[in-house]
């Protein structure tokens, strides 16, 4: 290996291991290509705005003299931004350093000599694949208006509109759906080309010699054929001879059937892909959510939980591998995805950040095996997310705990405990039950003592809860995780504490407002 | 002599959980099974398993059980059978306290119509607990401890007797929490209609004999309060 080759390989290693370089490249990739990256949306919106601005300036320029600044913006600044974007896309399209390293390591492993030029040719090939890709060509054409002196090139501004394909997902979906019917469209294209060719030649032969006929050239004939086959029929060119009109009848019939064929292909493409499109849209919506509860398994308990949580500001997402249960969830107005909650791939496909987006995961299948499996899967992805699971058989409690469930609900045990209360303190039980379920308009609330509140209300005696006919059941101290029942008036309120208050819902709201508004004099 | 007993109809996990939880109150706990032969054989619990069928005339119960002071739990897994059992028991024993388990709202309504004194809606109750865990975890924790766990904080039903010094006073004039260290949640009138302490109706309520107070507090404070009121139901 000569000095230059060694230097290039060393430099490739340097780039590949440089955290700063890789971080920057990753950032550029995220902003340009990664749909999951939260700031990509803003970049896309910025580029779309530039595109529309550019086209608007072009239109305005047609009939009036354009302001010099707008001209500079359109011709130089926007073009320059697109040029930079093109270069960045070229940069991230492949990694030259990685190709060099791979080739070098491959040669070393096989004991062969490493030829730098071969690695560079390989790298060039991958770059050329990018350069000749449809989207990259559009990008390049969109930069051409930079050469403003060539007036014709100004029309290349319109290529900027095609750049919208990059930034709007619906366009991409549309093209991806249509691309599934490539073969049918090819057949259609061949058929229409043959019809246009044959009818153009025929109409030219039949009409061109007639001085009354408007068809004088082959171009007139092709134009007439295309207009007729497309069922547009402007009427500016019409056949005048009997033979020409006979050709027209066949072209019209062919045109109608062609149109029907095209429509059916497009419709069938969308029908076949509809579920997939909906799923993509659903997943996209899920990714945008800041917080949500993830319900794994939509059976009886899950359905009731959803009813209870319907007034909550936090969204609910349902995952279930059973399509019927997913349909039920959708009927209940929920965002539901037909993925197996026990499969790690499901979460990868969803592309969500469990630690940040998911408030709690509820394993509500009526099968301990499924719940243990789901709990284990989720726990393997996130150590911190709160998992609540249903337990059907008490013998499996340890398994669920071991799998990592934070809270376990055993309905049979609940029945036993309720029975005990119902025979011991039935009235007290009913009262608590009514309180917890907001019957009679009476509410139990957890009121968070925030920084501002703790600065303005120092002691329990300053709460003034009795004025609002609200009872302070106690204070939950977050730092010690202890509940202080019926606290003394001298108890200090600290930020992060929770007040457990009971009272009429309307009074409770007033009380909360009072707590937030109160200012210490 | 007739026995005071807890009669649990159905041999399943629910029945066994109920049996475990009611033994402190009822010396005699009987599990009744529709498939008694099979269930008696597999019974590993300390409770006696007896047989019954839905066409029973309940002669055995009539002869041996003090119906008025007993309680029946209907926990058959089949909803239709559970409703039929409830109606059958009610038609035979007007004064029997019947608690039935339901899997859904529709069954709960039917069980109530069939004569159950109290229906435990299993799915709804579980869902309520889950939603409370998510939305009000501290409330859930505190109430769970008060109701179901043997912690220091208790809930009690305290009845006012004629010797009470507060009889004739307005409820809103008395600061129970300062004086006795307890929190009064609700007052149940003589006609058994309960009113929460914070309702406007209670504000003008005058303490009277046979009022029942639902209070939360530490055991010693509740005992003090009970001494003052005269008696306790708990």
XYZ file of C-alpha atoms in Angstrom:
755
model
C 0.000 0.000 0.000
C 1.571 3.283 -1.052
C 1.673 6.382 1.079
C -1.327 8.063 -0.587
C -3.505 4.958 -0.357
C -2.587 4.501 3.313
C -3.390 8.142 3.967
C -6.811 7.808 2.265
C -7.627 4.622 4.205
C -6.543 6.251 7.485
C -8.676 9.265 6.683
C -11.646 6.977 5.913
C -11.185 5.311 9.314
C -10.942 8.725 10.932
C -14.225 9.851 9.351
C -15.964 6.606 10.188
C -15.012 6.764 13.845
C -15.316 10.507 14.301
C -18.309 11.111 16.561
C -18.677 14.731 15.482
C -18.679 13.846 11.779
C -21.088 10.930 12.203
C -23.343 13.014 14.427
C -23.551 15.738 11.774
C -24.207 13.225 9.024
C -26.885 11.551 11.136
C -28.512 14.922 11.768
C -28.554 15.745 8.041
C -29.997 12.310 7.306
C -32.695 12.763 9.945
C -33.722 16.171 8.709
C -33.794 15.111 5.040
C -34.900 11.504 5.081
C -36.050 10.255 8.481
C -39.848 10.549 8.727
C -39.712 9.661 12.416
C -37.514 12.661 13.190
C -39.699 15.298 14.816
C -38.038 18.326 13.156
C -38.180 16.912 9.610
C -41.750 18.158 9.395
C -40.610 21.755 9.847
C -37.916 21.349 7.218
C -40.476 19.901 4.778
C -42.861 22.793 5.440
C -40.012 25.264 4.818
C -39.108 23.639 1.500
C -42.749 23.440 0.377
C -43.107 27.153 1.145
C -40.019 27.910 -0.994
C -41.455 25.862 -3.857
C -44.792 27.682 -3.837
C -43.078 31.030 -3.437
C -40.878 30.272 -6.399
C -43.838 29.288 -8.604
C -45.857 32.317 -7.461
C -43.000 34.630 -8.466
C -42.738 32.919 -11.869
C -46.471 33.446 -12.496
C -46.369 37.060 -11.344
C -43.363 37.707 -13.594
C -45.246 36.755 -16.765
C -47.266 39.981 -17.063
C -45.465 42.450 -14.844
C -41.986 43.586 -14.002
C -40.787 41.820 -10.911
C -39.241 43.517 -7.894
C -35.475 43.066 -7.978
C -35.356 41.572 -4.476
C -37.961 38.982 -5.339
C -35.978 38.171 -8.469
C -32.828 37.686 -6.410
C -34.761 35.571 -3.939
C -36.197 33.389 -6.671
C -33.197 33.044 -8.911
C -30.322 33.006 -6.474
C -31.373 32.439 -2.867
C -33.978 29.714 -3.413
C -31.812 28.052 -6.049
C -28.846 28.196 -3.694
C -30.881 26.572 -0.893
C -31.959 23.831 -3.302
C -28.364 23.428 -4.413
C -27.178 23.005 -0.830
C -29.974 20.509 -0.256
C -28.891 18.600 -3.373
C -25.307 18.455 -2.138
C -26.402 17.281 1.291
C -28.547 14.554 -0.238
C -25.577 13.566 -2.403
C -23.441 13.405 0.757
C -25.780 11.208 2.775
C -26.830 8.973 -0.139
C -23.896 6.640 0.634
C -20.718 6.538 2.689
C -17.518 6.658 0.640
C -15.380 6.134 3.745
C -17.295 2.982 4.601
C -16.859 1.580 1.098
C -13.111 2.253 1.250
C -12.833 0.621 4.681
C -14.876 -2.412 3.608
C -12.820 -2.924 0.489
C -9.567 -2.467 2.413
C -10.608 -4.915 5.161
C -11.851 -7.381 2.559
C -8.496 -7.259 0.753
C -6.552 -7.626 4.035
C -8.685 -10.602 5.115
C -8.087 -12.386 1.821
C -4.391 -11.433 1.740
C -4.804 -9.531 -1.517
C -3.483 -6.148 -2.445
C -5.840 -3.239 -1.906
C -6.445 -1.025 -4.909
C -7.768 2.375 -3.989
C -9.082 3.157 -7.465
C -11.368 0.086 -7.328
C -12.860 1.258 -4.051
C -13.288 4.758 -5.477
C -15.000 3.377 -8.597
C -17.332 1.440 -6.347
C -18.064 4.551 -4.309
C -18.638 6.523 -7.511
C -21.079 3.909 -8.763
C -23.198 4.220 -5.601
C -23.124 8.000 -5.914
C -24.163 7.771 -9.570
C -27.129 5.597 -8.591
C -28.259 8.562 -6.520
C -27.494 11.118 -9.258
C -29.568 9.232 -11.830
C -32.473 8.501 -9.510
C -35.745 10.160 -10.507
C -35.924 12.343 -7.408
C -32.310 13.495 -7.735
C -32.869 14.461 -11.388
C -35.885 16.531 -10.345
C -33.759 18.144 -7.634
C -31.083 19.007 -10.178
C -33.571 20.434 -12.671
C -35.052 22.551 -9.895
C -31.674 24.223 -9.400
C -31.339 25.158 -13.109
C -33.315 28.450 -12.923
C -30.148 29.677 -11.234
C -28.865 30.163 -14.782
C -31.387 32.888 -15.256
C -29.759 34.339 -18.337
C -31.059 31.398 -20.340
C -34.706 32.469 -20.397
C -35.961 29.046 -21.340
C -34.426 27.654 -18.192
C -36.752 29.848 -16.160
C -39.452 27.343 -16.956
C -37.470 24.851 -14.970
C -38.942 26.551 -11.931
C -41.883 24.290 -12.603
C -39.657 21.332 -11.832
C -39.577 22.655 -8.326
C -43.223 21.658 -8.082
C -42.157 18.075 -8.665
C -39.958 18.409 -5.628
C -43.199 18.340 -3.657
C -43.011 14.573 -4.083
C -40.186 14.617 -1.611
C -41.972 16.568 1.062
C -45.584 15.453 0.913
C -46.394 11.957 1.982
C -49.723 11.820 0.150
C -47.930 12.209 -3.190
C -45.572 9.425 -2.248
C -48.498 7.231 -1.216
C -50.271 8.035 -4.485
C -47.280 7.075 -6.608
C -46.528 3.979 -4.534
C -50.139 2.807 -4.956
C -50.054 3.376 -8.720
C -46.668 1.701 -9.021
C -48.256 -1.562 -7.840
C -50.098 -1.617 -11.180
C -47.042 -1.052 -13.357
C -47.802 -4.018 -15.597
C -51.410 -2.965 -16.214
C -50.320 0.579 -16.987
C -47.691 -0.725 -19.386
C -50.337 -2.755 -21.238
C -52.548 0.320 -21.291
C -49.734 2.444 -22.654
C -48.959 -0.079 -25.396
C -52.624 -0.364 -26.350
C -53.175 3.385 -26.481
C -49.914 3.928 -28.395
C -50.966 1.392 -31.002
C -54.453 2.913 -31.295
C -53.021 6.439 -31.580
C -50.441 5.365 -34.127
C -52.857 3.382 -36.288
C -55.649 5.977 -36.102
C -53.218 8.863 -36.821
C -51.866 7.143 -39.915
C -55.360 6.154 -41.055
C -56.878 9.593 -40.566
C -53.899 11.197 -42.298
C -54.208 8.877 -45.270
C -57.991 9.388 -45.452
C -58.110 13.156 -44.907
C -54.826 14.773 -45.943
C -55.648 14.747 -49.649
C -59.048 16.430 -49.109
C -58.717 20.237 -49.361
C -61.740 20.759 -47.049
C -60.215 18.711 -44.259
C -58.365 20.557 -41.501
C -55.953 17.599 -41.193
C -53.025 18.607 -43.353
C -49.995 17.235 -41.553
C -49.179 14.062 -39.616
C -48.925 16.158 -36.446
C -52.574 17.303 -37.006
C -53.517 13.638 -37.291
C -51.679 12.647 -34.090
C -53.169 15.642 -32.254
C -56.696 14.689 -33.417
C -56.145 11.062 -32.371
C -54.952 11.974 -28.885
C -57.794 14.473 -28.340
C -60.376 11.943 -29.539
C -58.997 8.923 -27.679
C -58.866 10.946 -24.487
C -62.630 11.610 -25.016
C -61.889 15.347 -24.870
C -62.943 16.160 -28.446
C -62.191 19.890 -28.748
C -63.796 20.032 -32.172
C -61.092 22.252 -33.703
C -60.065 19.401 -35.993
C -62.760 17.112 -37.319
C -62.755 14.521 -40.108
C -64.843 15.500 -43.124
C -64.668 12.389 -45.290
C -66.780 9.255 -44.817
C -63.639 7.159 -44.350
C -62.225 9.603 -41.808
C -65.472 9.579 -39.807
C -65.488 5.770 -39.836
C -61.997 5.846 -38.329
C -63.299 8.390 -35.774
C -66.072 5.983 -34.653
C -63.497 3.295 -33.852
C -61.188 5.761 -32.117
C -64.077 7.060 -29.965
C -65.054 3.504 -28.913
C -61.394 2.704 -28.188
C -61.118 5.947 -26.185
C -64.128 5.137 -23.997
C -62.873 1.625 -23.272
C -59.399 2.998 -22.586
C -60.807 5.482 -20.086
C -62.846 2.764 -18.369
C -59.783 0.539 -18.233
C -57.634 3.324 -16.729
C -60.271 4.171 -14.116
C -60.661 0.539 -13.112
C -56.892 0.112 -12.729
C -56.587 3.183 -10.497
C -59.644 2.224 -8.431
C -58.518 -1.376 -7.976
C -55.013 -0.218 -7.002
C -56.458 1.991 -4.282
C -58.982 -0.620 -3.115
C -56.260 -3.228 -2.762
C -53.987 -0.838 -0.907
C -56.655 0.890 1.140
C -56.017 -1.063 4.348
C -52.286 -0.515 3.994
C -52.773 3.213 3.381
C -55.047 3.463 6.420
C -52.526 1.594 8.534
C -49.719 3.902 7.430
C -51.899 6.900 8.222
C -52.834 5.451 11.637
C -49.202 4.782 12.520
C -48.300 8.268 11.371
C -50.970 9.700 13.679
C -49.737 7.565 16.581
C -46.182 8.824 16.104
C -47.409 12.390 16.345
C -49.075 11.824 19.733
C -47.255 13.266 22.714
C -48.743 10.938 25.314
C -51.080 7.980 25.204
C -52.161 4.850 27.007
C -51.370 1.672 25.117
C -53.976 -1.044 25.585
C -52.769 -4.495 24.625
C -55.782 -6.710 23.960
C -59.271 -5.331 23.450
C -61.556 -7.619 25.412
C -64.303 -6.981 27.980
C -62.218 -5.227 30.642
C -60.401 -3.133 28.039
C -63.736 -2.000 26.586
C -64.912 -0.853 30.018
C -61.579 0.841 30.775
C -61.907 2.804 27.544
C -65.385 3.988 28.585
C -63.965 5.141 31.912
C -61.067 6.953 30.258
C -63.091 8.613 27.514
C -63.045 11.996 29.252
C -59.320 11.806 29.850
C -57.191 14.192 27.791
C -54.757 11.403 27.033
C -55.332 9.386 23.866
C -55.786 5.632 23.855
C -54.122 3.302 21.375
C -55.180 -0.321 21.048
C -52.949 -3.153 19.889
C -54.435 -6.576 19.259
C -53.570 -9.396 16.921
C -57.246 -10.302 16.493
C -58.794 -8.404 13.579
C -62.352 -8.648 14.971
C -61.340 -7.071 18.264
C -59.487 -4.352 16.355
C -62.630 -3.669 14.337
C -64.583 -3.393 17.600
C -62.027 -0.917 18.917
C -62.325 1.140 15.753
C -66.108 1.079 16.035
C -65.666 2.448 19.548
C -63.810 5.390 18.018
C -60.301 4.343 19.035
C -57.024 4.356 17.181
C -56.362 0.644 16.807
C -53.650 -1.308 15.036
C -53.800 -4.974 14.136
C -50.357 -5.849 15.528
C -49.407 -8.546 18.005
C -48.633 -6.775 21.314
C -46.349 -9.655 22.276
C -44.146 -9.197 19.223
C -41.209 -6.830 19.490
C -41.534 -6.078 15.745
C -44.933 -4.460 16.385
C -43.316 -1.714 18.458
C -40.554 -1.251 15.883
C -43.148 -0.844 13.145
C -45.067 1.653 15.237
C -41.866 3.645 15.639
C -42.889 5.102 18.982
C -40.703 6.140 21.872
C -42.215 4.062 24.679
C -40.388 5.924 27.432
C -41.568 9.327 26.270
C -44.920 8.797 24.560
C -46.514 5.953 26.495
C -47.964 6.934 29.880
C -48.914 3.369 30.780
C -49.243 0.041 29.063
C -52.303 -1.973 29.960
C -52.080 -5.716 29.350
C -55.772 -6.543 29.377
C -55.987 -9.886 27.610
C -58.065 -12.412 29.519
C -55.170 -14.865 29.365
C -52.228 -14.841 31.742
C -49.952 -16.390 29.124
C -50.613 -13.518 26.707
C -50.251 -10.877 29.417
C -46.985 -12.323 30.717
C -45.643 -12.511 27.171
C -46.649 -8.928 26.363
C -45.277 -7.631 29.673
C -41.961 -9.343 29.025
C -41.797 -7.965 25.476
C -42.513 -4.411 26.600
C -40.110 -4.669 29.516
C -37.361 -5.809 27.159
C -37.845 -2.541 25.233
C -38.291 -0.213 28.188
C -37.291 -0.642 31.797
C -39.219 2.374 33.007
C -42.641 2.330 31.381
C -45.529 1.672 33.768
C -47.182 -1.685 33.037
C -50.551 -2.615 34.495
C -51.692 -6.142 33.875
C -54.784 -8.200 34.422
C -54.299 -11.494 36.265
C -56.759 -14.318 35.673
C -55.256 -17.004 37.907
C -53.566 -16.119 41.196
C -51.052 -18.926 40.637
C -49.498 -16.794 37.859
C -49.013 -13.661 39.978
C -45.289 -14.284 40.488
C -44.767 -14.864 36.785
C -46.330 -11.508 35.961
C -44.264 -9.799 38.646
C -41.135 -11.483 37.372
C -41.965 -10.395 33.813
C -41.969 -6.821 35.075
C -45.566 -5.709 35.633
C -45.738 -2.696 37.975
C -49.350 -3.232 39.015
C -51.383 -6.405 38.876
C -55.141 -6.573 39.013
C -56.743 -9.822 40.035
C -60.515 -9.527 39.488
C -61.325 -12.647 41.511
C -59.422 -11.232 44.474
C -61.281 -7.942 44.080
C -64.594 -9.813 44.288
C -63.430 -11.455 47.506
C -62.400 -8.137 49.058
C -65.610 -6.416 48.001
C -67.627 -9.281 49.514
C -65.806 -8.780 52.796
C -66.668 -5.089 52.814
C -70.253 -5.691 51.781
C -70.899 -7.922 54.761
C -68.829 -5.845 57.211
C -69.374 -2.177 56.360
C -71.891 -2.088 53.523
C -72.829 1.576 53.928
C -69.227 2.742 54.234
C -68.353 0.711 51.157
C -71.200 2.266 49.178
C -70.123 5.739 50.253
C -66.532 5.190 49.111
C -67.769 3.589 45.906
C -69.994 6.587 45.203
C -67.117 8.946 45.954
C -64.719 7.184 43.640
C -67.208 7.123 40.819
C -68.244 10.740 41.067
C -71.863 9.877 41.873
C -74.084 12.639 43.306
C -71.701 15.227 41.817
C -69.168 14.635 44.582
C -65.588 14.291 43.523
C -62.270 13.181 45.010
C -59.389 15.061 43.481
C -55.630 14.871 43.615
C -54.416 18.447 43.458
C -50.746 18.899 42.701
C -48.974 21.559 44.708
C -46.814 23.234 42.085
C -43.937 25.663 42.632
C -46.144 28.721 42.394
C -48.741 27.313 44.778
C -46.133 26.304 47.331
C -44.695 29.816 47.273
C -48.071 31.448 47.852
C -49.606 28.936 50.258
C -47.142 27.856 52.891
C -49.294 25.967 55.390
C -52.434 23.851 55.388
C -54.211 26.571 57.395
C -53.849 28.898 54.362
C -55.690 26.566 52.005
C -59.133 27.916 53.022
C -60.758 24.669 51.920
C -63.629 24.978 54.394
C -64.674 28.204 52.658
C -65.287 26.134 49.519
C -66.895 23.310 51.530
C -64.070 21.044 50.443
C -62.690 18.468 52.853
C -58.975 17.873 52.932
C -58.617 14.147 53.460
C -54.838 14.328 53.557
C -51.558 15.222 51.904
C -49.404 12.838 49.921
C -45.760 13.735 50.278
C -44.014 12.748 47.092
C -40.486 12.685 48.476
C -41.315 10.302 51.326
C -44.199 8.621 49.459
C -46.294 8.881 52.621
C -49.889 9.892 53.060
C -50.629 12.254 55.948
C -54.271 11.937 56.885
C -56.134 14.975 58.229
C -52.951 17.077 58.470
C -52.435 19.691 61.160
C -52.966 23.317 60.183
C -49.268 23.950 60.689
C -48.251 21.328 58.104
C -45.925 22.831 55.517
C -46.916 22.520 51.864
C -44.086 21.663 49.505
C -43.842 21.623 45.748
C -44.656 18.136 44.445
C -47.109 17.324 47.245
C -50.603 16.176 46.389
C -53.694 17.355 48.243
C -56.424 14.741 48.459
C -59.616 16.761 48.577
C -63.275 15.755 48.585
C -66.146 18.005 47.680
C -68.884 18.943 45.315
C -67.476 19.024 41.770
C -68.403 22.679 41.183
C -66.949 23.788 44.528
C -63.891 21.697 43.872
C -63.225 23.539 40.615
C -63.585 26.859 42.417
C -61.227 25.645 45.126
C -58.612 24.639 42.554
C -58.920 28.020 40.829
C -58.486 29.715 44.197
C -55.332 27.695 44.892
C -53.790 28.624 41.568
C -54.764 32.272 41.743
C -53.842 32.970 45.336
C -50.925 35.382 45.769
C -49.108 35.777 49.052
C -49.255 39.348 50.360
C -80.837 -25.265 65.815
C -80.544 -23.125 62.709
C -77.125 -21.848 61.669
C -76.125 -18.361 60.566
C -74.125 -19.013 57.395
C -72.575 -17.669 54.229
C -73.985 -19.673 51.314
C -71.863 -19.480 48.214
C -73.442 -20.884 45.072
C -70.931 -21.964 42.470
C -67.633 -23.737 42.879
C -64.978 -21.647 41.203
C -62.153 -19.189 41.960
C -64.633 -16.415 42.753
C -66.418 -18.618 45.273
C -63.164 -19.600 46.971
C -62.011 -15.969 47.164
C -65.349 -14.954 48.701
C -65.219 -17.866 51.138
C -61.736 -16.826 52.293
C -62.885 -13.271 52.900
C -66.136 -13.961 54.764
C -64.935 -16.554 57.269
C -64.110 -13.813 59.781
C -67.796 -12.861 59.857
C -69.491 -16.220 59.281
C -68.537 -19.324 61.163
C -70.352 -21.516 58.677
C -69.358 -21.119 55.048
C -70.888 -23.553 52.569
C -69.990 -23.851 48.932
C -72.790 -25.161 46.736
C -71.884 -26.836 43.489
C -73.871 -27.894 40.458
C -71.322 -30.640 39.765
C -70.874 -31.642 43.356
C -69.391 -35.107 42.822
C -66.580 -33.753 40.678
C -66.047 -30.640 42.820
C -66.047 -32.515 46.138
C -63.286 -34.714 44.778
C -61.143 -31.779 43.609
C -61.882 -29.615 46.625
C -58.617 -28.743 48.369
C -60.048 -25.865 50.399
C -61.169 -26.075 54.009
C -64.757 -25.280 53.040
C -67.538 -27.799 52.827
C -68.895 -28.398 49.327
C -72.561 -29.286 49.047
C -74.656 -30.089 46.037
C -77.630 -28.240 44.640
C -79.541 -28.047 41.425
C -81.469 -25.209 39.917
C -84.827 -26.928 40.405
C -84.171 -27.179 44.158
C -86.987 -26.342 46.571
C -84.377 -25.373 49.180
C -85.858 -27.600 51.923
C -82.391 -28.249 53.303
C -81.737 -24.504 53.680
C -85.123 -23.946 55.237
C -84.480 -26.574 57.875
C -80.878 -25.808 58.803
C -80.082 -22.193 58.007
C -81.080 -19.022 59.800
C -82.063 -17.305 56.569
C -82.654 -13.821 57.997
C -79.123 -13.593 59.392
C -77.386 -15.377 56.574
C -76.028 -14.194 53.293
C -76.015 -15.819 49.852
C -73.501 -15.222 47.075
C -74.560 -16.210 43.563
C -71.377 -16.650 41.533
C -72.275 -19.217 38.876
C -70.239 -18.695 35.732
C -73.204 -19.004 33.392
C -75.129 -15.734 33.541
C -78.509 -17.288 32.753
C -78.063 -19.912 35.477
C -76.930 -17.221 37.925
C -80.048 -15.146 37.242
C -82.256 -18.221 37.559
C -80.599 -19.125 40.875
C -81.074 -15.578 42.218
C -84.744 -15.533 41.293
C -85.193 -19.010 42.757
C -83.624 -17.976 46.091
C -85.562 -14.729 46.244
C -88.867 -16.432 45.550
C -88.222 -18.835 48.425
C -86.550 -16.482 50.905
C -87.825 -12.918 50.980
C -85.425 -11.829 53.734
C -82.252 -13.473 52.508
C -79.440 -11.049 51.723
C -78.337 -11.977 48.202
C -75.142 -10.697 46.584
C -74.653 -11.704 42.952
C -71.787 -11.451 40.528
C -72.323 -10.158 37.009
C -70.045 -10.049 33.996
C -71.738 -7.202 32.210
C -74.201 -4.383 32.656
C -77.088 -6.235 31.050
C -76.738 -9.170 33.450
C -76.346 -6.764 36.378
C -79.734 -5.195 35.611
C -81.363 -8.597 35.295
C -79.847 -9.789 38.562
C -81.199 -6.740 40.297
C -84.630 -7.399 38.796
C -84.319 -11.024 39.920
C -84.043 -9.803 43.496
C -80.358 -9.526 44.324
C -79.735 -7.018 47.130
C -76.367 -6.129 45.705
C -74.734 -6.896 42.390
C -70.968 -6.846 41.945
C -70.345 -5.855 38.316
C -67.051 -7.636 37.857
C -65.852 -6.096 34.593
C -66.922 -2.564 35.489
C -65.330 -2.765 38.927
C -62.033 -3.982 37.483
C -62.158 -1.248 34.828
C -62.917 1.375 37.482
C -59.865 0.299 39.438
C -57.633 0.399 36.362
C -58.849 3.839 35.302
C -58.358 5.072 38.873
C -54.825 3.659 38.868
C -54.143 5.712 35.754
C -55.941 8.918 36.578
C -55.905 9.144 40.364
C -53.248 6.742 41.625
C -53.028 8.338 45.076
C -56.808 8.244 45.575
C -56.815 4.603 44.534
C -53.967 3.796 46.872
C -55.448 5.598 49.875
C -58.971 4.221 49.466
C -57.675 0.744 48.752
C -55.723 0.830 51.997
C -58.675 2.240 53.931
C -61.120 -0.320 52.584
C -59.226 -3.495 51.960
C -55.993 -3.462 53.906
C -55.411 -3.644 57.625
C -53.486 -0.364 57.886
C -53.727 2.283 60.573
C -56.341 4.270 58.686
C -59.876 2.880 58.961
C -63.352 3.599 57.751
C -66.259 3.095 60.115
C -70.013 3.432 60.329
C -70.882 5.140 63.584
C -74.453 5.473 64.811
C -75.598 8.355 66.995
C -77.534 7.299 70.083
C -79.884 9.308 72.265
C -77.234 10.297 74.830
C -75.143 12.157 72.270
C -74.307 15.686 73.329
C -74.480 17.058 69.772
C -78.116 16.100 69.172
C -79.937 19.222 68.096
C -76.795 20.951 66.807
C -76.262 21.828 63.169
C -73.704 19.584 61.439
C -71.956 22.543 59.825
C -71.248 24.066 63.235
C -69.144 21.136 64.390
C -65.525 20.736 63.306
C -65.161 16.969 63.600
C -61.664 16.773 62.216
C -60.218 19.247 64.720
C -62.035 17.844 67.704
C -61.770 14.136 67.056
C -59.094 13.805 64.352
C -61.552 12.094 62.025
C -63.071 13.066 58.693
C -66.810 12.597 58.262
C -67.539 11.586 54.677
C -71.299 11.136 54.765
C -74.344 11.026 56.954
C -76.944 8.340 56.514
C -80.396 9.301 57.707
C -82.861 7.118 59.462
C -84.530 6.350 56.118
C -81.149 5.052 54.899
C -80.737 7.810 52.338
C -77.108 8.842 52.415
C -75.908 12.395 51.958
C -72.323 13.489 51.590
C -71.139 15.868 54.236
C -70.320 18.507 51.628
C -73.791 18.573 50.089
C -75.908 21.652 50.705
C -78.562 19.436 52.270
C -76.203 18.314 54.999
C -75.152 21.881 55.713
C -78.518 22.422 57.355
C -78.765 18.934 58.829
C -79.374 18.733 62.566
C -77.658 15.908 64.431
C -80.351 13.510 65.499
C -80.722 10.096 67.067
C -80.049 7.127 64.744
C -78.031 9.158 62.233
C -75.203 7.059 60.867
C -71.849 8.749 60.262
C -69.374 7.331 57.772
C -66.011 8.389 59.123
C -62.374 7.906 58.206
C -59.649 8.112 60.821
C -57.077 6.323 62.871
C -58.387 3.506 65.024
C -57.898 5.343 68.345
C -59.589 8.507 67.066
C -62.510 6.520 65.693
C -62.907 4.812 69.084
C -62.966 8.223 70.777
C -65.584 9.366 68.319
C -67.611 6.225 68.917
C -67.528 6.873 72.671
C -68.857 10.348 72.081
C -71.648 9.260 69.739
C -72.601 6.368 71.906
C -72.416 3.339 69.660
C -70.913 1.810 66.568
C -72.117 -0.367 63.768
C -68.668 -1.637 62.889
